[in-house]
Amino acid sequence: MKTGHLRLLGGASAVAMSLGLATTADAQTAPPSSTIAAAAQVAAQTADQAATTPSEQDIVVTGVRESLRSAQAIKRNANQIVDSVNAQDIGKLPDANTVEALQRITGVQIQRRYGEGATDFDHRTTPAITVRGLTQVSNFIDGRAAISASGGRTLDLEAVPPELLAGIDVFKNPPASTIEGDVAGVVNIRTRLPFDQPGQLISATFKGNYYDRADKFGGSVSGLYSNRFETGIGEMGFLLNGSYAKSSYRQDAILIGAFGPIPAGITIPGAPANAQVPYGEQIYDDGGDRKRLGIAGAWQWQAAPNLLVTAQALYSRYKFFRQGKYYYYNNNGNATTTPLNGANFTFDSAGYATSGSLANQVFESARFDQDLTNTTGNYTLSAKWDVTDRLHAVFDAQYLKSSYNADRNGFVISLYDQTGQTPYTAKNQSIVDFDLRGSRPVWNVRNPALLSDPNNYAFTYMADSITRNDADQLALKYDLEYDVEGGFLQKLRGGLRYADSTIDLRGTWNGFCLLPSGPNPSCSSANGLPFVRLSQFPELALKGPTPNFFDGRTLPGGILYPNFEPGSSLWDSLVKTEAKFGATPKSSFSPGDLNHQTERTLATYLTADYAGTIGGIRIDGNAGVRVVRTRTGSAGTIFNSDGTQAPINVQREYVKALPSFNIRARLTDTLQSRFAYSKSFARPNFDQMATNVSLNAPNIIGFTQRDANGNVIAQYPTGSSGNPYLRPITSDNFDLTTEWYFAPTGSVTFGAFYKKVDGFLAGGTTFLPFNGVTYAIGTTVNTGRGTVKGVEAAYQQFFDFLPGLLSGLGVQANYTYVDSSVTNPFATAGSNVPTTVPLEKLSKHSYNLVGLYEKGPVTARLAWSWRGKYFDTTQGSGANNQVQFQKPYASLDASISYNFSAHLALSVDAVNLTNRMNLTYINTLSQPLQYTLNDRRFGFSLRATY
C-alpha cells in the first residue's frame, strides 16, 4: 500500500479515536459495493438496461416489465434483505402517491386518511406506513437519513411528489454500515441522476384526476430534462426534474360511539337481558385539498476516470387544507343511555342494538379546520475517489432544512341555549331513529326542521392554534473501502459519520367559551346564562351536510355548521371572526409554547465482506459492528404553582453498539437463501422529549405509590412534562429467506422474521426532584417490551410461454403474516383492558394481488390490496379506554396505458373502484364506532419522452 493510502486510513483513525470511537463510516453514499447506496446504484443500472444500445438517441421507457425486472435485480443482487418498487416510466410510479406505492411491497402496510395513503393530521409524528408492524421506520433520500420538523423522526413521505422518484427501496434488516435510527427497517426514496441514462432526455407528463365524492377535479404537471456531455475537464451531466400537483378529497363518516345498558325504568319490547344501546351518534363531514410542489436537481462531473463528483438538491413543499365539520350528540355529562321508552329495537345475537330510537338527543355542531405547509430541502455534495484499483474513498456532505407550519381553528354552535342544561332540560331535544343493518348505516331525527333553523342555535366555543416548527441537519461522512485480493475475505469497509441536528418546536393553543359577558377561557359560569344567539350573526352559519353525504340517507333535512368570516387565509378568517366576539387569537409564543432541542451523533462502523465455498455451496455475506454516540439537549421552562418560572436544560449522552451479520448461500444459479441478524435502535420522537414542566402545589398530594398488596409506599405532589430522559427503543432482529429467481421477471421468495423489542413508549409516571421536592411527573415513559414474528411470501411472473396476445399476461402476489404481543401500559387490575395487545396499526394478515399485461403498445394493471383487521388504539375518542379495532379493508385499483410511439403515451387509472367502506369498532363488530367512505379517484395522463 502506498504512503498516501496509509495516510488516508490513518487520518480517519485519528479523527475517530479523538472522539472516543473506533474507525468507521456510514453507507449514506457508499462505494459501489456498499449497502443502501449500492442498491440504489443497481436500481439505476438495471433501469438503464431498457435501452438496447448506448446511443444518445435512445429513449428511456422502461414499462412495467422492466420495472419488475430491475426491482427483482435489486433484491437478488443486494448484500442484504431488500424489496423495491420502481417507476414504470419517467415520472410514473405505479401509484398516485408515494405512500400508496409502498403498499405493494411485502411486509409494508399503510394508513389511509383523507382519500390517500397518509397519516392523520392530528398524529403527524406517526408514520403513514409500518414495516412488519412497527412504525419506527427510518426514511432516507438517496441513501441519506432525513428528518422532519413535525416533531417526529421520519420524513413525511406523502409530501414528496412521486413524479420525482425513480423508485423506493425497503431494507428490512440493514447491516452495520447503514445509518442507525430504526427498529422496523429503512425506506429509501431514489431520485434520478444525469448519468443514469445516455445523452439527452426530455420528458413531460400532464395528468388530470376526478374525485367522485368531492365532485372536484385535480391534476398534475411534471417535467424532466437531463443531459450529459464531454468537456475539456471531463464529462458532465445536468438534470432538472419538477412537479406540481393539486388534489381534492372528501371523507364522510358516521359515528355511533360507545354502547351502554338500558337504564332502569325504560321498557324496550323484546330486548334481551344483556341489551346494549348507543349513547348517541355523530357525523364527520371532511373535505379539503392538497398541493405538492417538488423540484429535484443534480449535477455530476467525471473529473477523472477515478473521481466522480455529484451534487444533488431536492425541495418539496406540501400544502394540506382540511375543512373538518362535525355534528355530534353532546350528553353534557349524562351517565346513562337514553333509548326511547317503548320504541321498537332490533338486536344482534350478542345483545347489541342494530336499530332503534333514542330520546333526549341534543346536538352541537363544530368546525376544526387545519392549514398545513410542510417544506423540506435536502442538499448534498459527494465525491467518490478510486484511490487505486483496490482502495476507494467517499466523502459526503448533506444539509437538510425542514419547516412545519400549521394554522388551526375551532368553532362550536349548539342546540343548548343556556349554561348548565342537561339533555333532559334542554329546549331543543331530538328523537333519533338509527339503523345499522344495511350496506350503509343511517340515522335521522324525527323533527328535521329543528336542526336546520338558525334560530335554534347559539355560539358556545372558539379556539385558535398555530404551529411553527423548524429542523436543521448537517451530516458529514467519510467512507473507505478496501478490496482484499483472494481468499475468504473480500472487502473491508469503514469510516465516520457526524450529524448535527437542531429542532425548534413552537405551538400555541387558545380556547375559550363564548358567554354574553365575553370570551371566557375557564368556561366557568353560573347556570342559566343564555349563550350568544346565532341569529345575531347569521352570516356565521353554513348549511350542511355536504350534498349526498353518506349517499344521501343521513340527515337529508339539513343541519347547520359554524362558518367563518371570508378572508385571505384560514388565519385571516379566524382573526376577523373572533373580533366579532371581542376576542383576539394568540399569535405569539410564550415560554411554555417553545422547546429547543439539539442532537449530535457520531457513528463509526467497520464491516468485512466475505465469500467462499462450504460443502460445495457458494456463500457470501458481511459482518460488522456500528458504534453510535448520541448527545441530546432539550431546553424549556419550569412553571411553578406560584406563577414563577425557571429555565431548564437537560443534556444526555449514550453509546450503543450495533452488531450485524449477513450470510447468503447460493444453492444453485437461481436458488439462494439468506440469514441476517442485527441489533438496532430508534430514538424517541422530538415532541416526546420536549422539556416544559408544569408543577402543581408541592403541599398537595396527588399521587400515591403502592406495593403489590396495596400498601402505601410513598406519596408525591404531581406535575406534567415531556421526557428528555427517554431511552431509545431497541430491537434484536432475525431474518431467514429463500429466493428462487427462475426468470428475469420471475421469482418466488419466502421469508421468516423475528424481532425482540424493548422500550416501547406510553403514558406513565416518573419521579423527579424540583426545588428540593420530588414530584410524580405524568409523562411518556419506556414501559413495554414485546415480540414481532411472521412470514412473508411473494411471487411474480410474466407468462411468456402463452401463445399470441396472452403472452403479455403477468401476475404479482405477496402475503404477509405478522404476530405481535406487547405490554399494554393502560391495563389495570380488574379492568376490561387486556394486559397484552398487538402492535397498533398492525394487521396480522395482508396480501396484494396484481394482474399485469404488457404487449406491444398496451400496458395494463389491476391491483387488489387487502389487509386484515388491526388493533387501532386503546385510548381512542369514544372508546372509553376500550380496545379499538379496524375491520379488514381492501382497495381495487386499475390502470391501462397505450404507447402511440416511443415518444408519446396515454394512460387512464382508477383508485378505490369498489367504493369500500371502512369500519372502526370497539372490542367487537357488534359495537361499531365509525363508518367511513372516501373518494373514488379517476384519472388520465399524457406523457411525452424525447
PDB file of C-alpha atoms in Angstrom, residues 148-345:
ATOM      1  CA  SER A 148     -38.987  16.107   9.661  1.00  0.00           C
ATOM      2  CA  ALA A 149     -39.934  19.263  11.533  1.00  0.00           C
ATOM      3  CA  SER A 150     -43.304  17.775  12.524  1.00  0.00           C
ATOM      4  CA  GLY A 151     -41.832  16.651  15.839  1.00  0.00           C
ATOM      5  CA  GLY A 152     -41.448  13.084  14.650  1.00  0.00           C
ATOM      6  CA  ARG A 153     -38.415  11.299  13.298  1.00  0.00           C
ATOM      7  CA  THR A 154     -39.414  10.416   9.776  1.00  0.00           C
ATOM      8  CA  LEU A 155     -39.709  12.377   6.576  1.00  0.00           C
ATOM      9  CA  ASP A 156     -43.330  12.962   5.593  1.00  0.00           C
ATOM     10  CA  LEU A 157     -43.407  10.630   2.572  1.00  0.00           C
ATOM     11  CA  GLU A 158     -46.853  11.744   1.432  1.00  0.00           C
ATOM     12  CA  ALA A 159     -45.381  15.231   0.955  1.00  0.00           C
ATOM     13  CA  VAL A 160     -42.849  14.082  -1.652  1.00  0.00           C
ATOM     14  CA  PRO A 161     -44.248  14.190  -5.223  1.00  0.00           C
ATOM     15  CA  PRO A 162     -43.984  10.675  -6.670  1.00  0.00           C
ATOM     16  CA  GLU A 163     -43.092  12.124 -10.084  1.00  0.00           C
ATOM     17  CA  LEU A 164     -39.616  12.973  -8.734  1.00  0.00           C
ATOM     18  CA  LEU A 165     -38.765   9.395  -7.867  1.00  0.00           C
ATOM     19  CA  ALA A 166     -37.037   6.650  -9.793  1.00  0.00           C
ATOM     20  CA  GLY A 167     -38.022   4.107  -7.163  1.00  0.00           C
ATOM     21  CA  ILE A 168     -38.339   3.202  -3.497  1.00  0.00           C
ATOM     22  CA  ASP A 169     -36.408   0.545  -1.578  1.00  0.00           C
ATOM     23  CA  VAL A 170     -37.345  -1.040   1.744  1.00  0.00           C
ATOM     24  CA  PHE A 171     -34.448  -2.530   3.723  1.00  0.00           C
ATOM     25  CA  LYS A 172     -35.795  -4.827   6.420  1.00  0.00           C
ATOM     26  CA  ASN A 173     -32.661  -5.894   8.307  1.00  0.00           C
ATOM     27  CA  PRO A 174     -29.964  -3.342   7.455  1.00  0.00           C
ATOM     28  CA  PRO A 175     -26.306  -4.129   8.205  1.00  0.00           C
ATOM     29  CA  ALA A 176     -23.999  -2.143  10.472  1.00  0.00           C
ATOM     30  CA  SER A 177     -22.943   0.179   7.660  1.00  0.00           C
ATOM     31  CA  THR A 178     -26.453   1.674   7.473  1.00  0.00           C
ATOM     32  CA  ILE A 179     -27.353   4.870   9.314  1.00  0.00           C
ATOM     33  CA  GLU A 180     -28.937   3.996  12.646  1.00  0.00           C
ATOM     34  CA  GLY A 181     -32.383   5.027  13.862  1.00  0.00           C
ATOM     35  CA  ASP A 182     -34.890   2.279  13.108  1.00  0.00           C
ATOM     36  CA  VAL A 183     -36.191  -0.965  14.552  1.00  0.00           C
ATOM     37  CA  ALA A 184     -38.579  -1.703  11.671  1.00  0.00           C
ATOM     38  CA  GLY A 185     -36.387  -1.004   8.657  1.00  0.00           C
ATOM     39  CA  VAL A 186     -35.389   1.696   6.222  1.00  0.00           C
ATOM     40  CA  VAL A 187     -37.404   3.278   3.406  1.00  0.00           C
ATOM     41  CA  ASN A 188     -35.097   4.844   0.827  1.00  0.00           C
ATOM     42  CA  ILE A 189     -36.568   7.067  -1.886  1.00  0.00           C
ATOM     43  CA  ARG A 190     -34.415   7.345  -5.001  1.00  0.00           C
ATOM     44  CA  THR A 191     -34.287  10.353  -7.298  1.00  0.00           C
ATOM     45  CA  ARG A 192     -32.702  10.391 -10.754  1.00  0.00           C
ATOM     46  CA  LEU A 193     -29.159  11.322 -11.798  1.00  0.00           C
ATOM     47  CA  PRO A 194     -27.944  12.557 -15.200  1.00  0.00           C
ATOM     48  CA  PHE A 195     -25.514   9.642 -15.528  1.00  0.00           C
ATOM     49  CA  ASP A 196     -28.425   7.186 -15.135  1.00  0.00           C
ATOM     50  CA  GLN A 197     -29.066   7.378 -18.888  1.00  0.00           C
ATOM     51  CA  PRO A 198     -27.010   8.124 -22.003  1.00  0.00           C
ATOM     52  CA  GLY A 199     -27.261  11.512 -23.675  1.00  0.00           C
ATOM     53  CA  GLN A 200     -30.190  13.881 -23.558  1.00  0.00           C
ATOM     54  CA  LEU A 201     -33.560  13.052 -22.072  1.00  0.00           C
ATOM     55  CA  ILE A 202     -36.659  15.245 -22.063  1.00  0.00           C
ATOM     56  CA  SER A 203     -39.905  14.085 -20.501  1.00  0.00           C
ATOM     57  CA  ALA A 204     -43.175  15.789 -19.613  1.00  0.00           C
ATOM     58  CA  THR A 205     -46.375  14.404 -18.073  1.00  0.00           C
ATOM     59  CA  PHE A 206     -49.794  16.021 -17.797  1.00  0.00           C
ATOM     60  CA  LYS A 207     -52.361  14.355 -15.568  1.00  0.00           C
ATOM     61  CA  GLY A 208     -55.982  15.034 -14.680  1.00  0.00           C
ATOM     62  CA  ASN A 209     -57.988  13.471 -11.841  1.00  0.00           C
ATOM     63  CA  TYR A 210     -61.632  13.422 -10.810  1.00  0.00           C
ATOM     64  CA  TYR A 211     -62.679  12.751  -7.196  1.00  0.00           C
ATOM     65  CA  ASP A 212     -66.250  11.485  -7.211  1.00  0.00           C
ATOM     66  CA  ARG A 213     -67.351  12.156  -3.622  1.00  0.00           C
ATOM     67  CA  ALA A 214     -65.804  15.637  -3.565  1.00  0.00           C
ATOM     68  CA  ASP A 215     -67.073  16.139  -7.134  1.00  0.00           C
ATOM     69  CA  LYS A 216     -63.918  18.072  -7.974  1.00  0.00           C
ATOM     70  CA  PHE A 217     -61.090  17.879 -10.476  1.00  0.00           C
ATOM     71  CA  GLY A 218     -57.368  17.986  -9.849  1.00  0.00           C
ATOM     72  CA  GLY A 219     -54.228  17.166 -11.700  1.00  0.00           C
ATOM     73  CA  SER A 220     -50.501  17.483 -12.004  1.00  0.00           C
ATOM     74  CA  VAL A 221     -47.814  18.549 -14.418  1.00  0.00           C
ATOM     75  CA  SER A 222     -44.230  17.328 -14.271  1.00  0.00           C
ATOM     76  CA  GLY A 223     -41.182  17.606 -16.439  1.00  0.00           C
ATOM     77  CA  LEU A 224     -37.623  16.315 -16.587  1.00  0.00           C
ATOM     78  CA  TYR A 225     -34.581  17.468 -18.543  1.00  0.00           C
ATOM     79  CA  SER A 226     -31.302  15.568 -18.388  1.00  0.00           C
ATOM     80  CA  ASN A 227     -28.157  15.704 -20.496  1.00  0.00           C
ATOM     81  CA  ARG A 228     -24.539  14.681 -20.331  1.00  0.00           C
ATOM     82  CA  PHE A 229     -21.665  15.825 -22.459  1.00  0.00           C
ATOM     83  CA  GLU A 230     -17.899  15.891 -22.741  1.00  0.00           C
ATOM     84  CA  THR A 231     -15.957  18.974 -21.677  1.00  0.00           C
ATOM     85  CA  GLY A 232     -12.291  19.802 -21.605  1.00  0.00           C
ATOM     86  CA  ILE A 233     -12.175  18.863 -17.932  1.00  0.00           C
ATOM     87  CA  GLY A 234     -14.185  15.649 -18.049  1.00  0.00           C
ATOM     88  CA  GLU A 235     -17.746  14.507 -18.710  1.00  0.00           C
ATOM     89  CA  MET A 236     -20.535  16.441 -17.000  1.00  0.00           C
ATOM     90  CA  GLY A 237     -24.230  15.831 -16.593  1.00  0.00           C
ATOM     91  CA  PHE A 238     -27.143  18.036 -15.537  1.00  0.00           C
ATOM     92  CA  LEU A 239     -30.658  17.047 -14.526  1.00  0.00           C
ATOM     93  CA  LEU A 240     -33.680  19.075 -13.514  1.00  0.00           C
ATOM     94  CA  ASN A 241     -36.970  17.464 -12.510  1.00  0.00           C
ATOM     95  CA  GLY A 242     -40.053  19.386 -11.373  1.00  0.00           C
ATOM     96  CA  SER A 243     -43.626  18.580 -10.421  1.00  0.00           C
ATOM     97  CA  TYR A 244     -46.729  20.436  -9.276  1.00  0.00           C
ATOM     98  CA  ALA A 245     -49.952  18.684  -8.292  1.00  0.00           C
ATOM     99  CA  LYS A 246     -53.281  19.602  -6.769  1.00  0.00           C
ATOM    100  CA  SER A 247     -55.816  17.104  -5.487  1.00  0.00           C
ATOM    101  CA  SER A 248     -59.108  17.239  -3.616  1.00  0.00           C
ATOM    102  CA  TYR A 249     -60.767  14.859  -1.210  1.00  0.00           C
ATOM    103  CA  ARG A 250     -63.931  14.268   0.726  1.00  0.00           C
ATOM    104  CA  GLN A 251     -64.283  11.886   3.641  1.00  0.00           C
ATOM    105  CA  ASP A 252     -67.748  11.075   5.027  1.00  0.00           C
ATOM    106  CA  ALA A 253     -68.064   9.354   8.377  1.00  0.00           C
ATOM    107  CA  ILE A 254     -70.913   8.247  10.629  1.00  0.00           C
ATOM    108  CA  LEU A 255     -70.057   7.583  14.268  1.00  0.00           C
ATOM    109  CA  ILE A 256     -72.149   5.571  16.679  1.00  0.00           C
ATOM    110  CA  GLY A 257     -69.892   5.726  19.711  1.00  0.00           C
ATOM    111  CA  ALA A 258     -69.921   3.637  22.834  1.00  0.00           C
ATOM    112  CA  PHE A 259     -72.854   1.411  23.866  1.00  0.00           C
ATOM    113  CA  GLY A 260     -74.341   1.021  27.338  1.00  0.00           C
ATOM    114  CA  PRO A 261     -77.156  -0.830  29.132  1.00  0.00           C
ATOM    115  CA  ILE A 262     -80.804   0.203  29.067  1.00  0.00           C
ATOM    116  CA  PRO A 263     -81.413   2.290  32.213  1.00  0.00           C
ATOM    117  CA  ALA A 264     -83.952   1.278  34.826  1.00  0.00           C
ATOM    118  CA  GLY A 265     -87.480   2.457  34.149  1.00  0.00           C
ATOM    119  CA  ILE A 266     -87.177   2.219  30.340  1.00  0.00           C
ATOM    120  CA  THR A 267     -89.107  -0.606  28.631  1.00  0.00           C
ATOM    121  CA  ILE A 268     -87.972  -1.896  25.240  1.00  0.00           C
ATOM    122  CA  PRO A 269     -90.189  -4.682  23.875  1.00  0.00           C
ATOM    123  CA  GLY A 270     -88.223  -7.852  23.155  1.00  0.00           C
ATOM    124  CA  ALA A 271     -84.918  -6.502  24.487  1.00  0.00           C
ATOM    125  CA  PRO A 272     -82.566  -9.253  25.751  1.00  0.00           C
ATOM    126  CA  ALA A 273     -81.343  -9.198  29.325  1.00  0.00           C
ATOM    127  CA  ASN A 274     -77.875  -8.118  28.207  1.00  0.00           C
ATOM    128  CA  ALA A 275     -79.148  -5.424  25.832  1.00  0.00           C
ATOM    129  CA  GLN A 276     -76.756  -2.627  24.884  1.00  0.00           C
ATOM    130  CA  VAL A 277     -77.798   0.558  23.070  1.00  0.00           C
ATOM    131  CA  PRO A 278     -75.703   3.504  21.800  1.00  0.00           C
ATOM    132  CA  TYR A 279     -75.400   6.732  23.770  1.00  0.00           C
ATOM    133  CA  GLY A 280     -75.677   8.836  20.639  1.00  0.00           C
ATOM    134  CA  GLU A 281     -74.406   9.420  17.130  1.00  0.00           C
ATOM    135  CA  GLN A 282     -72.271  11.850  15.144  1.00  0.00           C
ATOM    136  CA  ILE A 283     -71.140  12.657  11.643  1.00  0.00           C
ATOM    137  CA  TYR A 284     -67.750  13.777  10.361  1.00  0.00           C
ATOM    138  CA  ASP A 285     -68.031  15.764   7.149  1.00  0.00           C
ATOM    139  CA  ASP A 286     -64.462  16.337   5.962  1.00  0.00           C
ATOM    140  CA  GLY A 287     -63.171  17.914   2.786  1.00  0.00           C
ATOM    141  CA  GLY A 288     -60.116  19.701   1.532  1.00  0.00           C
ATOM    142  CA  ASP A 289     -57.248  19.735  -0.895  1.00  0.00           C
ATOM    143  CA  ARG A 290     -53.552  19.019  -1.221  1.00  0.00           C
ATOM    144  CA  LYS A 291     -50.904  20.846  -3.217  1.00  0.00           C
ATOM    145  CA  ARG A 292     -47.480  19.343  -3.843  1.00  0.00           C
ATOM    146  CA  LEU A 293     -44.550  21.173  -5.372  1.00  0.00           C
ATOM    147  CA  GLY A 294     -41.306  19.314  -5.907  1.00  0.00           C
ATOM    148  CA  ILE A 295     -38.030  20.228  -7.593  1.00  0.00           C
ATOM    149  CA  ALA A 296     -35.038  17.917  -7.874  1.00  0.00           C
ATOM    150  CA  GLY A 297     -31.740  18.818  -9.486  1.00  0.00           C
ATOM    151  CA  ALA A 298     -28.454  17.022  -9.933  1.00  0.00           C
ATOM    152  CA  TRP A 299     -25.018  17.711 -11.370  1.00  0.00           C
ATOM    153  CA  GLN A 300     -22.370  15.066 -11.960  1.00  0.00           C
ATOM    154  CA  TRP A 301     -18.776  15.522 -13.038  1.00  0.00           C
ATOM    155  CA  GLN A 302     -16.465  12.672 -14.005  1.00  0.00           C
ATOM    156  CA  ALA A 303     -13.419  14.783 -13.246  1.00  0.00           C
ATOM    157  CA  ALA A 304     -11.094  11.855 -13.876  1.00  0.00           C
ATOM    158  CA  PRO A 305     -11.555   8.138 -14.572  1.00  0.00           C
ATOM    159  CA  ASN A 306     -11.232   7.542 -10.824  1.00  0.00           C
ATOM    160  CA  LEU A 307     -13.058  10.619  -9.491  1.00  0.00           C
ATOM    161  CA  LEU A 308     -16.803  11.284  -9.640  1.00  0.00           C
ATOM    162  CA  VAL A 309     -18.337  14.388  -8.058  1.00  0.00           C
ATOM    163  CA  THR A 310     -22.115  14.569  -7.552  1.00  0.00           C
ATOM    164  CA  ALA A 311     -24.266  17.413  -6.239  1.00  0.00           C
ATOM    165  CA  GLN A 312     -27.988  16.944  -5.618  1.00  0.00           C
ATOM    166  CA  ALA A 313     -30.832  19.094  -4.396  1.00  0.00           C
ATOM    167  CA  LEU A 314     -34.402  18.151  -3.549  1.00  0.00           C
ATOM    168  CA  TYR A 315     -37.037  20.673  -2.476  1.00  0.00           C
ATOM    169  CA  SER A 316     -40.624  19.804  -1.678  1.00  0.00           C
ATOM    170  CA  ARG A 317     -43.493  21.948  -0.422  1.00  0.00           C
ATOM    171  CA  TYR A 318     -46.667  20.251   0.712  1.00  0.00           C
ATOM    172  CA  LYS A 319     -49.801  22.260   1.474  1.00  0.00           C
ATOM    173  CA  PHE A 320     -52.742  20.476   3.044  1.00  0.00           C
ATOM    174  CA  PHE A 321     -56.013  22.237   3.782  1.00  0.00           C
ATOM    175  CA  ARG A 322     -58.719  20.428   5.690  1.00  0.00           C
ATOM    176  CA  GLN A 323     -62.189  21.693   6.492  1.00  0.00           C
ATOM    177  CA  GLY A 324     -63.348  19.406   9.281  1.00  0.00           C
ATOM    178  CA  LYS A 325     -67.069  19.667  10.046  1.00  0.00           C
ATOM    179  CA  TYR A 326     -68.660  17.705  12.888  1.00  0.00           C
ATOM    180  CA  TYR A 327     -72.227  17.245  14.053  1.00  0.00           C
ATOM    181  CA  TYR A 328     -72.461  15.344  17.297  1.00  0.00           C
ATOM    182  CA  TYR A 329     -74.668  14.431  20.206  1.00  0.00           C
ATOM    183  CA  ASN A 330     -73.497  16.117  23.418  1.00  0.00           C
ATOM    184  CA  ASN A 331     -74.850  14.354  26.507  1.00  0.00           C
ATOM    185  CA  ASN A 332     -73.486  17.154  28.735  1.00  0.00           C
ATOM    186  CA  GLY A 333     -72.352  14.781  31.428  1.00  0.00           C
ATOM    187  CA  ASN A 334     -75.282  12.351  31.198  1.00  0.00           C
ATOM    188  CA  ALA A 335     -74.056   8.978  32.530  1.00  0.00           C
ATOM    189  CA  THR A 336     -76.775   6.759  31.014  1.00  0.00           C
ATOM    190  CA  THR A 337     -78.129   5.892  27.605  1.00  0.00           C
ATOM    191  CA  THR A 338     -81.482   7.378  26.563  1.00  0.00           C
ATOM    192  CA  PRO A 339     -83.430   4.830  24.490  1.00  0.00           C
ATOM    193  CA  LEU A 340     -86.971   5.960  23.666  1.00  0.00           C
ATOM    194  CA  ASN A 341     -89.369   4.269  26.063  1.00  0.00           C
ATOM    195  CA  GLY A 342     -91.465   1.646  24.258  1.00  0.00           C
ATOM    196  CA  ALA A 343     -89.675   2.076  20.913  1.00  0.00           C
ATOM    197  CA  ASN A 344     -89.068  -0.789  18.507  1.00  0.00           C
ATOM    198  CA  PHE A 345     -85.460  -2.054  18.590  1.00  0.00           C
TER     199      PHE A 345
END
